[in-house]
GROMACS .gro file of C-alpha atoms in nm:
model
  352
    1UNK     CA    1  10.833  10.662   7.714
    2UNK     CA    2  10.649  10.878   7.961
    3UNK     CA    3  10.847  11.129   8.164
    4UNK     CA    4  10.763  11.260   8.510
    5UNK     CA    5  10.926  11.544   8.697
    6UNK     CA    6  11.089  11.460   9.026
    7UNK     CA    7  10.958  11.785   9.173
    8UNK     CA    8  10.598  11.756   9.053
    9UNK     CA    9  10.345  11.922   9.287
   10UNK     CA   10  10.168  11.703   9.537
   11UNK     CA   11   9.826  11.795   9.674
   12UNK     CA   12   9.780  11.776  10.048
   13UNK     CA   13   9.511  11.826  10.310
   14UNK     CA   14   9.588  12.110  10.552
   15UNK     CA   15   9.413  12.133  10.886
   16UNK     CA   16   9.529  12.409  11.117
   17UNK     CA   17   9.898  12.393  11.216
   18UNK     CA   18  10.014  12.340  11.570
   19UNK     CA   19  10.178  12.651  11.714
   20UNK     CA   20  10.400  12.730  12.008
   21UNK     CA   21  10.507  13.062  12.155
   22UNK     CA   22  10.884  13.096  12.137
   23UNK     CA   23  11.080  13.351  12.343
   24UNK     CA   24  11.260  13.616  12.138
   25UNK     CA   25  11.601  13.749  12.248
   26UNK     CA   26  11.450  14.097  12.290
   27UNK     CA   27  11.199  13.971  12.543
   28UNK     CA   28  10.898  13.958  12.312
   29UNK     CA   29  10.730  13.636  12.205
   30UNK     CA   30  10.695  13.509  11.854
   31UNK     CA   31  10.458  13.238  11.743
   32UNK     CA   32  10.642  12.964  11.556
   33UNK     CA   33  10.458  12.713  11.342
   34UNK     CA   34  10.551  12.352  11.414
   35UNK     CA   35  10.393  12.120  11.162
   36UNK     CA   36  10.355  11.752  11.228
   37UNK     CA   37  10.336  11.565  10.899
   38UNK     CA   38  10.177  11.234  10.809
   39UNK     CA   39  10.163  10.997  10.514
   40UNK     CA   40   9.911  10.716  10.464
   41UNK     CA   41   9.974  10.458  10.192
   42UNK     CA   42   9.692  10.213  10.120
   43UNK     CA   43   9.818   9.952   9.879
   44UNK     CA   44   9.677   9.632   9.737
   45UNK     CA   45   9.824   9.432  10.025
   46UNK     CA   46   9.924   9.672  10.305
   47UNK     CA   47   9.804   9.978  10.490
   48UNK     CA   48  10.089  10.194  10.622
   49UNK     CA   49  10.115  10.518  10.817
   50UNK     CA   50  10.412  10.736  10.905
   51UNK     CA   51  10.399  11.049  11.123
   52UNK     CA   52  10.707  11.270  11.148
   53UNK     CA   53  10.851  11.613  11.219
   54UNK     CA   54  11.140  11.785  11.036
   55UNK     CA   55  11.484  11.754  11.192
   56UNK     CA   56  11.844  11.833  11.107
   57UNK     CA   57  11.884  11.479  10.971
   58UNK     CA   58  11.574  11.506  10.752
   59UNK     CA   59  11.280  11.407  10.967
   60UNK     CA   60  11.216  11.223  11.291
   61UNK     CA   61  10.945  10.957  11.299
   62UNK     CA   62  10.716  10.997  11.599
   63UNK     CA   63  10.461  10.729  11.515
   64UNK     CA   64  10.407  10.454  11.260
   65UNK     CA   65  10.161  10.179  11.175
   66UNK     CA   66  10.154   9.890  10.928
   67UNK     CA   67   9.903   9.615  10.875
   68UNK     CA   68   9.849   9.356  10.602
   69UNK     CA   69   9.489   9.412  10.482
   70UNK     CA   70   9.488   9.238  10.140
   71UNK     CA   71   9.250   9.494   9.993
   72UNK     CA   72   9.302   9.352   9.644
   73UNK     CA   73   9.218   8.994   9.739
   74UNK     CA   74   9.009   8.842   9.458
   75UNK     CA   75   9.017   9.162   9.252
   76UNK     CA   76   9.180   8.996   8.951
   77UNK     CA   77   8.888   8.751   8.928
   78UNK     CA   78   8.594   8.981   9.000
   79UNK     CA   79   8.712   9.330   8.909
   80UNK     CA   80   8.575   9.452   9.242
   81UNK     CA   81   8.695   9.499   9.599
   82UNK     CA   82   8.545   9.228   9.819
   83UNK     CA   83   8.336   9.328  10.120
   84UNK     CA   84   8.560   9.150  10.371
   85UNK     CA   85   8.872   9.306  10.216
   86UNK     CA   86   8.720   9.655  10.240
   87UNK     CA   87   8.623   9.587  10.602
   88UNK     CA   88   8.984   9.497  10.685
   89UNK     CA   89   9.114   9.811  10.516
   90UNK     CA   90   8.861  10.041  10.685
   91UNK     CA   91   8.951   9.894  11.024
   92UNK     CA   92   9.320   9.963  10.961
   93UNK     CA   93   9.248  10.315  10.837
   94UNK     CA   94   9.042  10.382  11.151
   95UNK     CA   95   9.358  10.308  11.353
   96UNK     CA   96   9.546  10.553  11.130
   97UNK     CA   97   9.279  10.819  11.179
   98UNK     CA   98   9.301  10.782  11.556
   99UNK     CA   99   9.679  10.826  11.545
  100UNK     CA  100   9.646  11.134  11.324
  101UNK     CA  101   9.416  11.294  11.579
  102UNK     CA  102   9.618  11.196  11.885
  103UNK     CA  103   9.942  11.322  11.730
  104UNK     CA  104   9.780  11.654  11.629
  105UNK     CA  105   9.889  11.609  11.268
  106UNK     CA  106   9.869  11.940  11.086
  107UNK     CA  107   9.955  11.835  10.731
  108UNK     CA  108   9.877  11.495  10.581
  109UNK     CA  109   9.844  11.318  10.251
  110UNK     CA  110   9.668  10.983  10.215
  111UNK     CA  111   9.704  10.786   9.893
  112UNK     CA  112   9.561  10.466   9.748
  113UNK     CA  113   9.716  10.276   9.459
  114UNK     CA  114   9.650   9.988   9.221
  115UNK     CA  115   9.359   9.813   9.393
  116UNK     CA  116   9.151  10.131   9.405
  117UNK     CA  117   9.262  10.231   9.055
  118UNK     CA  118   9.148   9.901   8.908
  119UNK     CA  119   8.835   9.816   9.105
  120UNK     CA  120   8.493   9.902   8.964
  121UNK     CA  121   8.385   9.997   9.316
  122UNK     CA  122   8.705  10.180   9.405
  123UNK     CA  123   8.537  10.521   9.418
  124UNK     CA  124   8.258  10.389   9.640
  125UNK     CA  125   8.520  10.247   9.876
  126UNK     CA  126   8.701  10.584   9.892
  127UNK     CA  127   8.370  10.750   9.983
  128UNK     CA  128   8.310  10.491  10.255
  129UNK     CA  129   8.655  10.553  10.401
  130UNK     CA  130   8.590  10.927  10.417
  131UNK     CA  131   8.252  10.878  10.585
  132UNK     CA  132   8.368  10.622  10.841
  133UNK     CA  133   8.720  10.742  10.924
  134UNK     CA  134   8.749  11.101  10.802
  135UNK     CA  135   9.051  11.009  10.588
  136UNK     CA  136   9.031  11.145  10.233
  137UNK     CA  137   9.207  10.895  10.009
  138UNK     CA  138   9.363  11.024   9.690
  139UNK     CA  139   9.376  10.752   9.422
  140UNK     CA  140   9.707  10.835   9.257
  141UNK     CA  141   9.811  10.734   8.903
  142UNK     CA  142  10.109  10.502   8.844
  143UNK     CA  143  10.333  10.796   8.748
  144UNK     CA  144  10.284  10.959   9.086
  145UNK     CA  145  10.329  10.627   9.265
  146UNK     CA  146  10.663  10.581   9.088
  147UNK     CA  147  10.772  10.938   9.168
  148UNK     CA  148  10.690  10.907   9.539
  149UNK     CA  149  10.868  10.572   9.570
  150UNK     CA  150  11.178  10.721   9.408
  151UNK     CA  151  11.173  11.028   9.634
  152UNK     CA  152  11.141  10.809   9.939
  153UNK     CA  153  11.440  10.585   9.881
  154UNK     CA  154  11.684  10.726   9.622
  155UNK     CA  155  11.933  10.834   9.890
  156UNK     CA  156  12.015  10.464   9.944
  157UNK     CA  157  12.152  10.417   9.592
  158UNK     CA  158  12.511  10.297   9.572
  159UNK     CA  159  12.758  10.575   9.491
  160UNK     CA  160  12.829  10.608   9.121
  161UNK     CA  161  12.770  10.808   8.806
  162UNK     CA  162  12.590  10.543   8.603
  163UNK     CA  163  12.214  10.520   8.555
  164UNK     CA  164  12.006  10.362   8.829
  165UNK     CA  165  11.690  10.157   8.826
  166UNK     CA  166  11.461  10.190   9.127
  167UNK     CA  167  11.167   9.951   9.159
  168UNK     CA  168  10.873   9.897   9.390
  169UNK     CA  169  10.705   9.555   9.388
  170UNK     CA  170  10.356   9.618   9.520
  171UNK     CA  171  10.054   9.402   9.571
  172UNK     CA  172   9.880   9.485   9.244
  173UNK     CA  173  10.151   9.643   9.029
  174UNK     CA  174  10.525   9.696   8.999
  175UNK     CA  175  10.675  10.037   8.927
  176UNK     CA  176  11.015  10.077   8.760
  177UNK     CA  177  11.194  10.414   8.751
  178UNK     CA  178  11.510  10.491   8.553
  179UNK     CA  179  11.704  10.765   8.732
  180UNK     CA  180  12.002  10.986   8.652
  181UNK     CA  181  12.169  11.218   8.902
  182UNK     CA  182  12.223  11.575   8.783
  183UNK     CA  183  12.434  11.779   9.028
  184UNK     CA  184  12.334  11.540   9.304
  185UNK     CA  185  11.962  11.570   9.231
  186UNK     CA  186  11.776  11.263   9.101
  187UNK     CA  187  11.608  11.313   8.765
  188UNK     CA  188  11.358  11.061   8.635
  189UNK     CA  189  11.437  10.968   8.275
  190UNK     CA  190  11.152  10.722   8.230
  191UNK     CA  191  10.920  10.497   8.425
  192UNK     CA  192  10.700  10.193   8.378
  193UNK     CA  193  10.412  10.036   8.566
  194UNK     CA  194  10.348   9.666   8.510
  195UNK     CA  195  10.015   9.509   8.614
  196UNK     CA  196  10.179   9.239   8.825
  197UNK     CA  197  10.232   9.260   9.198
  198UNK     CA  198  10.256   8.983   9.456
  199UNK     CA  199   9.877   8.953   9.491
  200UNK     CA  200   9.779   8.982   9.126
  201UNK     CA  201  10.055   8.748   9.004
  202UNK     CA  202   9.976   8.489   9.272
  203UNK     CA  203   9.607   8.491   9.178
  204UNK     CA  204   9.685   8.472   8.806
  205UNK     CA  205   9.882   8.150   8.857
  206UNK     CA  206   9.666   8.005   9.134
  207UNK     CA  207   9.777   7.897   9.478
  208UNK     CA  208   9.724   7.527   9.396
  209UNK     CA  209   9.982   7.547   9.117
  210UNK     CA  210  10.229   7.742   9.332
  211UNK     CA  211  10.201   7.488   9.613
  212UNK     CA  212  10.174   7.176   9.394
  213UNK     CA  213  10.431   6.917   9.295
  214UNK     CA  214  10.515   7.115   8.981
  215UNK     CA  215  10.561   7.441   9.168
  216UNK     CA  216  10.892   7.518   8.997
  217UNK     CA  217  10.711   7.513   8.662
  218UNK     CA  218  10.453   7.750   8.806
  219UNK     CA  219  10.733   7.972   8.928
  220UNK     CA  220  10.891   7.984   8.583
  221UNK     CA  221  10.556   8.075   8.429
  222UNK     CA  222  10.515   8.365   8.673
  223UNK     CA  223  10.869   8.485   8.610
  224UNK     CA  224  10.809   8.476   8.234
  225UNK     CA  225  10.477   8.660   8.273
  226UNK     CA  226  10.653   8.934   8.468
  227UNK     CA  227  10.941   8.947   8.219
  228UNK     CA  228  10.703   8.994   7.926
  229UNK     CA  229  10.533   9.281   8.105
  230UNK     CA  230  10.870   9.459   8.129
  231UNK     CA  231  10.970   9.405   7.764
  232UNK     CA  232  10.862   9.743   7.627
  233UNK     CA  233  11.037   9.928   7.908
  234UNK     CA  234  11.347   9.707   7.882
  235UNK     CA  235  11.385   9.801   7.513
  236UNK     CA  236  11.429  10.167   7.613
  237UNK     CA  237  11.694  10.109   7.880
  238UNK     CA  238  12.053  10.226   7.811
  239UNK     CA  239  12.260   9.968   7.625
  240UNK     CA  240  12.577  10.082   7.800
  241UNK     CA  241  12.568   9.891   8.126
  242UNK     CA  242  12.879  10.025   8.300
  243UNK     CA  243  12.841  10.138   8.660
  244UNK     CA  244  12.468  10.066   8.670
  245UNK     CA  245  12.291  10.057   9.006
  246UNK     CA  246  11.978   9.887   9.131
  247UNK     CA  247  11.760   9.966   9.432
  248UNK     CA  248  11.441   9.793   9.542
  249UNK     CA  249  11.173   9.900   9.788
  250UNK     CA  250  10.904   9.654   9.887
  251UNK     CA  251  10.817   9.378  10.128
  252UNK     CA  252  10.968   9.132   9.882
  253UNK     CA  253  11.320   9.276   9.887
  254UNK     CA  254  11.326   9.342  10.262
  255UNK     CA  255  11.203   8.988  10.327
  256UNK     CA  256  11.466   8.831  10.100
  257UNK     CA  257  11.737   9.048  10.254
  258UNK     CA  258  11.632   8.922  10.597
  259UNK     CA  259  11.658   8.563  10.474
  260UNK     CA  260  12.000   8.644  10.328
  261UNK     CA  261  12.114   8.771  10.669
  262UNK     CA  262  11.948   8.476  10.849
  263UNK     CA  263  11.784   8.716  11.092
  264UNK     CA  264  11.587   8.556  11.377
  265UNK     CA  265  11.334   8.838  11.342
  266UNK     CA  266  11.296   9.137  11.113
  267UNK     CA  267  11.536   9.422  11.194
  268UNK     CA  268  11.494   9.738  10.988
  269UNK     CA  269  11.831   9.873  11.100
  270UNK     CA  270  12.007   9.570  10.952
  271UNK     CA  271  11.811   9.571  10.627
  272UNK     CA  272  11.754   9.933  10.524
  273UNK     CA  273  12.052  10.042  10.314
  274UNK     CA  274  12.196   9.691  10.277
  275UNK     CA  275  12.351   9.593   9.941
  276UNK     CA  276  12.324   9.226   9.850
  277UNK     CA  277  12.513   9.053   9.564
  278UNK     CA  278  12.278   8.965   9.281
  279UNK     CA  279  12.395   8.603   9.279
  280UNK     CA  280  12.274   8.570   9.640
  281UNK     CA  281  11.932   8.708   9.551
  282UNK     CA  282  11.897   8.456   9.267
  283UNK     CA  283  11.989   8.171   9.503
  284UNK     CA  284  11.742   8.281   9.770
  285UNK     CA  285  11.463   8.327   9.515
  286UNK     CA  286  11.514   7.976   9.376
  287UNK     CA  287  11.532   7.827   9.725
  288UNK     CA  288  11.203   7.991   9.826
  289UNK     CA  289  11.031   7.884   9.504
  290UNK     CA  290  11.127   7.522   9.575
  291UNK     CA  291  10.987   7.527   9.930
  292UNK     CA  292  10.640   7.425  10.039
  293UNK     CA  293  10.411   7.673  10.212
  294UNK     CA  294  10.495   7.521  10.550
  295UNK     CA  295  10.870   7.544  10.485
  296UNK     CA  296  10.843   7.910  10.383
  297UNK     CA  297  10.620   7.991  10.679
  298UNK     CA  298  10.877   7.839  10.915
  299UNK     CA  299  11.136   8.099  10.812
  300UNK     CA  300  11.114   8.366  11.084
  301UNK     CA  301  11.125   8.665  10.849
  302UNK     CA  302  10.857   8.525  10.619
  303UNK     CA  303  10.600   8.362  10.845
  304UNK     CA  304  10.248   8.253  10.756
  305UNK     CA  305  10.133   8.605  10.661
  306UNK     CA  306  10.382   8.634  10.373
  307UNK     CA  307  10.441   8.269  10.282
  308UNK     CA  308  10.173   8.255  10.011
  309UNK     CA  309  10.276   8.576   9.832
  310UNK     CA  310  10.656   8.578   9.857
  311UNK     CA  311  10.699   8.332   9.565
  312UNK     CA  312  10.535   8.576   9.323
  313UNK     CA  313  10.759   8.850   9.463
  314UNK     CA  314  11.064   8.638   9.387
  315UNK     CA  315  10.943   8.581   9.030
  316UNK     CA  316  10.900   8.956   8.971
  317UNK     CA  317  11.238   9.029   9.126
  318UNK     CA  318  11.418   8.779   8.905
  319UNK     CA  319  11.250   8.927   8.597
  320UNK     CA  320  11.383   9.270   8.700
  321UNK     CA  321  11.733   9.131   8.756
  322UNK     CA  322  11.721   8.990   8.402
  323UNK     CA  323  11.658   9.329   8.239
  324UNK     CA  324  11.896   9.525   8.466
  325UNK     CA  325  12.193   9.302   8.561
  326UNK     CA  326  12.363   9.518   8.823
  327UNK     CA  327  12.626   9.368   9.051
  328UNK     CA  328  12.433   9.434   9.372
  329UNK     CA  329  12.077   9.499   9.482
  330UNK     CA  330  12.023   9.787   9.722
  331UNK     CA  331  11.751   9.726   9.983
  332UNK     CA  332  11.523  10.004  10.101
  333UNK     CA  333  11.278   9.977  10.387
  334UNK     CA  334  11.128  10.308  10.282
  335UNK     CA  335  10.928  10.427   9.986
  336UNK     CA  336  10.597  10.599   9.916
  337UNK     CA  337  10.534  10.720  10.272
  338UNK     CA  338  10.879  10.872  10.300
  339UNK     CA  339  10.836  11.024   9.955
  340UNK     CA  340  10.512  11.189  10.065
  341UNK     CA  341  10.674  11.326  10.381
  342UNK     CA  342  10.971  11.467  10.190
  343UNK     CA  343  10.738  11.630   9.936
  344UNK     CA  344  10.521  11.792  10.202
  345UNK     CA  345  10.816  11.917  10.405
  346UNK     CA  346  10.997  12.049  10.098
  347UNK     CA  347  10.690  12.252  10.001
  348UNK     CA  348  10.706  12.414  10.345
  349UNK     CA  349  11.067  12.513  10.289
  350UNK     CA  350  11.247  12.236  10.477
  351UNK     CA  351  11.572  12.124  10.316
  352UNK     CA  352  11.594  11.745  10.330
   0.00000   0.00000   0.00000
């Protein structure tokens, strides 16, 4: 099983830092560097931006942006990024570029994941983004994607000494990371990237099947497809299952947690760091799989934008729960972007 270091170096783009003259007790002035950091995460389904500055609590977010762009729409059938999908992504990245300039960001890293890794025209798209927005996208491998997700959310793990599984259900792939804590520091023991995310699994089954009269059969097929993709990794997991912990970061888990809480609208403060009993997550997943598109869309924390993809997310989640039967599921509304920010700040000497 492949191993990746939790402190692996991360490349970054460095424009000139912002500076401010600070008065010195002796009357002289010293110039103090004040970096503003940014992370851009372009996934198969979403485009996300986070801009922050270091603080005593870790970092303070000063701007953020998120938009569903569905960059990987149709990729599983054609092997290429569609023109309209690229247009949506470029438009979202142009918004990110404007925010980077207006916030005087001095250190940024912009990454792209499964859709750009898999697409035959992924490199051409990256070149287009650079030419039209100025953003230089780094197409990262699955190992780096898993590492960044872990760095971004591991602090939300339940207390305990047992091994922990952290997962990120994306649009085009799902990353699983087995973590141990050594003297309070997370150490990655092994990781796995499966080729199923909410977009790719939905397209593999077909929306007609997911929405048809036999939709529960379609759901079981998706869950089995996801389970099979985890089999090799599952065979390497510890057989001793005492005190195991589970933490998920993705739109799927935050959406299901919102349904669990019956929130009238999404509230990050209520969801981030929540721990939900596994039995409740199974019940919610089955309930959503049984619903029609209209019924799912009527749930305030799902809505029409997520109603067609959330069923695949439930199938992947249940497959993960099968291979790692923890008592509770930790919910993280944080991940790759936060992992990027922590990496960049740590390299500049900030203790997070």
